[in-house]
Amino acid sequence: MACVWNKVGPSPSRSGRGSSPFFCFMDAMSSRLPLLDALRDQVLLCDGGMGSRIQMLDLDLTRDYWGQENCTEILTLSRPELIREIHRGYYEAGADMVETNTFGGSPITLGEFGLTDKAREINRTSAILAREAADSFADGRTRYVIGSVGPGTKLPSLGNIDYDTLEAALTEQGRGLIEGGVDAILIETCQDTLQIKAAVNGMKIARAEMGTTTPIFVQVTVETTGTLLVGPDIAAATTVIHSLDVDLMGLNCATGPQEMAEHVRWLSENWPRLISVQPNAGLPELVDGQTRYPLSPEEMAVWVERFIVEDGLNLIGGCCGTSTPHIAALDAMLRRRAEGTGKHRPAPVARTSVWVPSVASLYTQVPLRQENAYFSIGERCNANGSKKWRELQEAHDWDGCVALGREQAKEGSNALDICTAFVGRNERAEMDEVIKRFTSSVNAPLVIDSTETPVIEAALKLHGGKPIINSINFEDGEGPAADRLTLARKFGAAVVALTIDEEGMARRPEDKLRIATRLIEFACDTYGLPQSDLMIDPLTFTIATGAEDDRKLGQWTLEGIKMIRDAFPDVQIVLGLSNISFGLNPAARAVLNSVYLDHAVRAGMTAAIVHVSKIRPLHMIAPEEVKVAEDLIFDRRTADYDPLQKLLELFADRKASEAVKRKRAETVEERLKDRIVDGDRKGLETDLEEAMAKMPPLEIINTVLLDGMKVVGELFGAGKMQLPFVLQSAETMKAAVAWLEPHMERIEGQQRGTIVLATVKGDVHDIGKNLVDIILTNNGYKVVNLGIKVPVADMIEAAKKEKAHAIGMSGLLVKSTVIMRENLEEISREGLDVPVLLGGAALTRNYVEEDCVAAYSPTGRVAYARDAFDGLTLMDQITQNGFDDYLAAISKRRAGKATRKNARTPEQAETRGYTLIDPTVARARRARMTADEPRLKPPFWGSKVIEAPTEAVIPFLNERSLYQFQWGFRKQGRSLDDFMVWAKQELRPILRRMLDLTAKENILRPQAAYGYWKAAGDGNDLILFEEDGVTEAARFTLPRQPREDGECIADFVRDVSDPERDVVALQVVTVGQKASDIARDWFEENRYQDYLYLHGLSVEVAEAMAEYTHKRIRAELGFSSEDSRDLDALLQQGYRGSRYSFGYPACPRLEDQHPILGLLGAERIGVSLTDGDQLHPEQSTSALVILNKHAKYFTI
């Protein structure tokens, strides 16, 4: 099962592992080399960025680069003394090892500069130069040289290069590095697990040729998206690397240490060997047009020390943006930790890790032992067992093959068995076609099923995950099994082993155990395959023939499973389950397979090749059917009872139970209704044409399509349909109506009713209003959408002109709710009595039904709409003359309740807490809050502008908020943890698609203006000063909690009477106007779902940019090391101090943003304030940043 490793030290040995002629792939782990011993004994320090140092030099393109711009490796030959001195500089800074100048040293990368033939020389010379620098010190300290192998410019999983070419090139690079005398080879900045396989295997071939046991290390680069570039998450990448038997795994590049923290912790808890971390100096950012890495040497040292203490690292260092000062800071930290030990380096902190034997797709890891279940291998992608698959393969319908694979994965298959062998076909060519597509398009581990070793090898060279080879046996002796085991060890694969030897297939349990024992000894002891990666198939045979010799076969297999499990608890046991029922009809097979599966699992089977959707839980099978199936399995015949005959009788006239699917409706009306509910536009026009032959277009809309939208509303209201799918249905409705419109006569009053919709004056938020527009429009109503910041006079004019049945007002802010009430008073003064619907995040039902109803005299025809479907229900009431009865019912219900006492209206809430406080009390409280606070020293006074790449901001994206609150996905009875697991599988692909789209079209442009001002508190006022500390730059009067010792933001800075000023930071961030413009275009183009996704994403990216900027402020003031490592905790104020945005209780006045924007020069990033004091563009935020540790959020 799982390997538990309690301390940093040698990884567990494999029992009985002996010698093998296939040495270069088996002897990959070298447990007794000096460097490995040193890493187990001490935390060692590697160097920083080579590029960072080279960029500091004044080099000439012709003289130094030999005309090969950006080819730093050529400097090894043209300016060896420079490279040697860079290495020496890192050694002098305290590094225990340096990496050779060969990051781009493969023949393929060098070939882009015409230097292919010099690759071996460059690598050998680079290693020699580093060794010369190491040997130039006479202090007796051991210094190491690490051969650097970068990812290159061509990735095999993306189809840029084939495996054999890549492996050959990297073998040549390895030869040069080993000839030059490196102490280890580091394959770094890895972005593709198939490239990792080629690199590791190339290095193994090279060291085997050279007769060395040079250790091999691998470092992967996890992007800000949480995966490697081609898609694997950290667990999938680790599963692949573990199977290649490298000595050390780590992380480098792409991000700073904080963004790596989650992945470092995962490695610490799961990876059972040595660990390294070499982060960038933070996430890069653009400052005044220049790329800058913000993390100081001291801050990096603090972060890396946390990794050492909490995660048990063995090797640390730096990557992009780091140079000798960073390495010197890390060296000082290590020396400090080693004080009193007699060594210059501390011992690694002991850690416990649990390695779970697994396989992996290109993207995700799947454990071979499933909790409370079995590892299911889908059987339908097999040309010998699936008629549907064979037909797809014969037609070269590869998309259809992919769809069938996805269907099985969706049904619950943990892996997919792929077999393309049948008579008259080119098995290898067609296996290649399938593996290439399944690797990239189906997120499930693959089982490569073939009797031909060349077919298996070709498939392995295309797949970046950890697959399963199906299969080996001894039918033709040990030769074919040896070949396939060699491939399994080389490419990192699990193996299915059938209990077949030279005498045939094992039928009796003792024969199954005998052959299984031989298979385990051969695969694990001779070829070094871990027992947990070996899947013994004890074989099962049909028990449905009626032949006397076959009656015991099912029982014998169960006994064989138990014997193998007892003897070898770590191996996996797999069955081709459906063989047990071969010859029966489908209904009987489904029952017998389900019952036999249950008994096999109880006997110790861990995996099954099976059609998952045909397996039924035993409680869903009739007890009589279960009993008869068990009687057949265990051969419980009597003189007058044969369970096989009884089973045949029970299922003589029955069909197999199928997964419940919606059948294609027989009538066109039902088909169209289903299309609306499912959001299915494919073939829509054909069904509409058929419907037009039976009824006029308007009748189709009113009696068929609107019925479908009604079902959509009911499903949404019951929590059974998510908002994005509601919009997908609306898009289909819109397309249907658009197709029908040319066939209709335009008749006045065809719509069910008309509503004027508007976001109130001063409010720029329109997502909620536009959702109402979509739902009402697609349910037959005419919507006059006036947009945002609409004066009430425009609403009144439009209502009169359109003879509107209702006015709908929307707004996000508390201030907007006050404007709504004022608008109602104005509409009333104009003598209109049109029903008004109010909606928005800050509204409450009580406020609408009391204050707003009272303001709309004399009739009070106002209603609260919680969401778009509430609005639809209310419009139905209005147009069907039921609205007044609805209001009367509300009035009657409220009359039976006590009148609210001391209730606060929105404007009262906005002014609450502004009572003056005794200055003496405020001063005393302020003294307590700031007594032990450090004196802050900002890097500059005033403001500056930064621009961050979107990918640098994404690590701070609040995915839960995006999915639940912006995109409207509901938990639907799931726990939050279960919801986020589901979201990772189902919603992250949407997020990645939207991120790719916004990047391609440059839709999002995260920018910030931020800066520092001297500050002091005076009563309830927060005062900002110019750099002289005397000239007042801005003053904010802030509310205080109306209780004894009540909180106020002004208390978190030193008092104005203090001779030394405190420091407050200001920030304003935006993603730019283009996001709003594109979203509006998509809304007009009826791309409702993408409109929702883009609007929500842009809102959350703006929030992420606020977090990013706030983090930068904490870093510049020296507090970033106090940040929580966990992103969820960080987003819940897992850091020092608080960021207070305007419009919230602690600083509610939006107008206070005017001085902030002025001080920051916010116009430089295109941010301004509307007449209603709201930020424009909409996706912008501003804040006061307080660094006092006592500063937390509070309400007034």
Tab-separated table of N, CA and C in Angstrom, residues 937-946 1008-1015 1024-1029 1033 1063-1068 1156-1162:
chain	number	residue	atom	x	y	z
A	937	LYS	N	9.545	51.718	7.632
A	937	LYS	CA	10.433	52.445	6.735
A	937	LYS	C	10.114	52.055	5.298
A	938	PRO	N	9.226	52.802	4.670
A	938	PRO	CA	8.869	52.464	3.282
A	938	PRO	C	10.019	52.732	2.332
A	939	PRO	N	10.015	52.074	1.172
A	939	PRO	CA	11.119	52.267	0.208
A	939	PRO	C	11.054	53.599	-0.513
A	940	PHE	N	9.900	54.263	-0.483
A	940	PHE	CA	9.759	55.569	-1.125
A	940	PHE	C	8.543	56.268	-0.523
A	941	TRP	N	8.439	57.575	-0.749
A	941	TRP	CA	7.260	58.339	-0.361
A	941	TRP	C	6.508	58.755	-1.628
A	942	GLY	N	5.211	58.887	-1.515
A	942	GLY	CA	4.415	59.212	-2.682
A	942	GLY	C	3.970	57.955	-3.403
A	943	SER	N	3.698	58.055	-4.700
A	943	SER	CA	3.100	56.928	-5.421
A	943	SER	C	3.948	56.481	-6.586
A	944	LYS	N	3.672	55.245	-7.033
A	944	LYS	CA	4.245	54.732	-8.262
A	944	LYS	C	3.211	53.825	-8.925
A	945	VAL	N	3.410	53.540	-10.186
A	945	VAL	CA	2.498	52.696	-10.969
A	945	VAL	C	3.207	51.390	-11.307
A	946	ILE	N	2.481	50.300	-11.176
A	946	ILE	CA	3.004	48.995	-11.591
A	946	ILE	C	1.972	48.311	-12.473
A	1008	ALA	N	-1.812	48.894	-11.097
A	1008	ALA	CA	-2.025	49.482	-9.774
A	1008	ALA	C	-1.227	50.769	-9.645
A	1009	ALA	N	-1.810	51.696	-8.910
A	1009	ALA	CA	-1.071	52.854	-8.408
A	1009	ALA	C	-1.083	52.711	-6.888
A	1010	TYR	N	0.087	52.747	-6.285
A	1010	TYR	CA	0.148	52.588	-4.829
A	1010	TYR	C	1.277	53.450	-4.300
A	1011	GLY	N	1.281	53.642	-2.993
A	1011	GLY	CA	2.343	54.429	-2.407
A	1011	GLY	C	2.188	54.598	-0.908
A	1012	TYR	N	3.098	55.381	-0.310
A	1012	TYR	CA	3.189	55.501	1.139
A	1012	TYR	C	3.113	56.973	1.561
A	1013	TRP	N	2.406	57.203	2.663
A	1013	TRP	CA	2.304	58.539	3.232
A	1013	TRP	C	2.504	58.470	4.735
A	1014	LYS	N	3.087	59.486	5.264
A	1014	LYS	CA	3.163	59.601	6.707
A	1014	LYS	C	1.758	59.843	7.239
A	1015	ALA	N	1.497	59.345	8.450
A	1015	ALA	CA	0.112	59.361	8.933
A	1015	ALA	C	0.072	59.516	10.446
A	1024	LEU	N	-3.263	62.100	6.646
A	1024	LEU	CA	-2.093	61.789	5.829
A	1024	LEU	C	-1.291	63.065	5.628
A	1025	PHE	N	0.044	62.916	5.708
A	1025	PHE	CA	0.938	64.076	5.584
A	1025	PHE	C	1.865	63.901	4.385
A	1026	GLU	N	2.342	65.016	3.903
A	1026	GLU	CA	3.404	64.976	2.909
A	1026	GLU	C	4.675	64.454	3.567
A	1027	GLU	N	5.736	64.311	2.788
A	1027	GLU	CA	6.963	63.701	3.295
A	1027	GLU	C	7.548	64.452	4.482
A	1028	ASP	N	7.258	65.742	4.614
A	1028	ASP	CA	7.811	66.495	5.739
A	1028	ASP	C	7.140	66.169	7.064
A	1029	GLY	N	6.036	65.434	7.017
A	1029	GLY	CA	5.339	65.047	8.235
A	1029	GLY	C	4.536	66.159	8.863
A	1033	ALA	N	-1.892	66.246	3.773
A	1033	ALA	CA	-2.212	65.876	2.394
A	1033	ALA	C	-3.670	65.458	2.246
A	1063	VAL	N	3.020	55.235	9.246
A	1063	VAL	CA	2.972	55.072	7.790
A	1063	VAL	C	1.678	54.369	7.407
A	1064	VAL	N	1.003	54.910	6.392
A	1064	VAL	CA	-0.179	54.279	5.793
A	1064	VAL	C	0.074	54.164	4.301
A	1065	ALA	N	-0.338	53.039	3.732
A	1065	ALA	CA	-0.236	52.853	2.281
A	1065	ALA	C	-1.614	53.052	1.648
A	1066	LEU	N	-1.620	53.549	0.438
A	1066	LEU	CA	-2.835	53.679	-0.364
A	1066	LEU	C	-2.661	52.855	-1.635
A	1067	GLN	N	-3.756	52.333	-2.150
A	1067	GLN	CA	-3.666	51.631	-3.425
A	1067	GLN	C	-4.979	51.750	-4.185
A	1068	VAL	N	-4.856	51.771	-5.498
A	1068	VAL	CA	-6.004	51.641	-6.381
A	1068	VAL	C	-5.570	50.717	-7.505
A	1156	ILE	N	-7.836	60.079	-2.308
A	1156	ILE	CA	-6.952	58.923	-2.533
A	1156	ILE	C	-6.536	58.859	-3.998
A	1157	LEU	N	-7.509	58.979	-4.902
A	1157	LEU	CA	-7.183	58.922	-6.326
A	1157	LEU	C	-6.288	60.088	-6.729
A	1158	GLY	N	-6.529	61.249	-6.094
A	1158	GLY	CA	-5.686	62.387	-6.396
A	1158	GLY	C	-4.255	62.183	-5.953
A	1159	LEU	N	-4.055	61.681	-4.738
A	1159	LEU	CA	-2.706	61.448	-4.238
A	1159	LEU	C	-1.975	60.391	-5.064
A	1160	LEU	N	-2.714	59.364	-5.489
A	1160	LEU	CA	-2.089	58.268	-6.221
A	1160	LEU	C	-1.881	58.592	-7.697
A	1161	GLY	N	-2.503	59.641	-8.179
A	1161	GLY	CA	-2.436	59.901	-9.618
A	1161	GLY	C	-3.092	58.774	-10.394
A	1162	ALA	N	-4.297	58.397	-9.968
A	1162	ALA	CA	-4.967	57.224	-10.529
A	1162	ALA	C	-5.276	57.364	-12.005
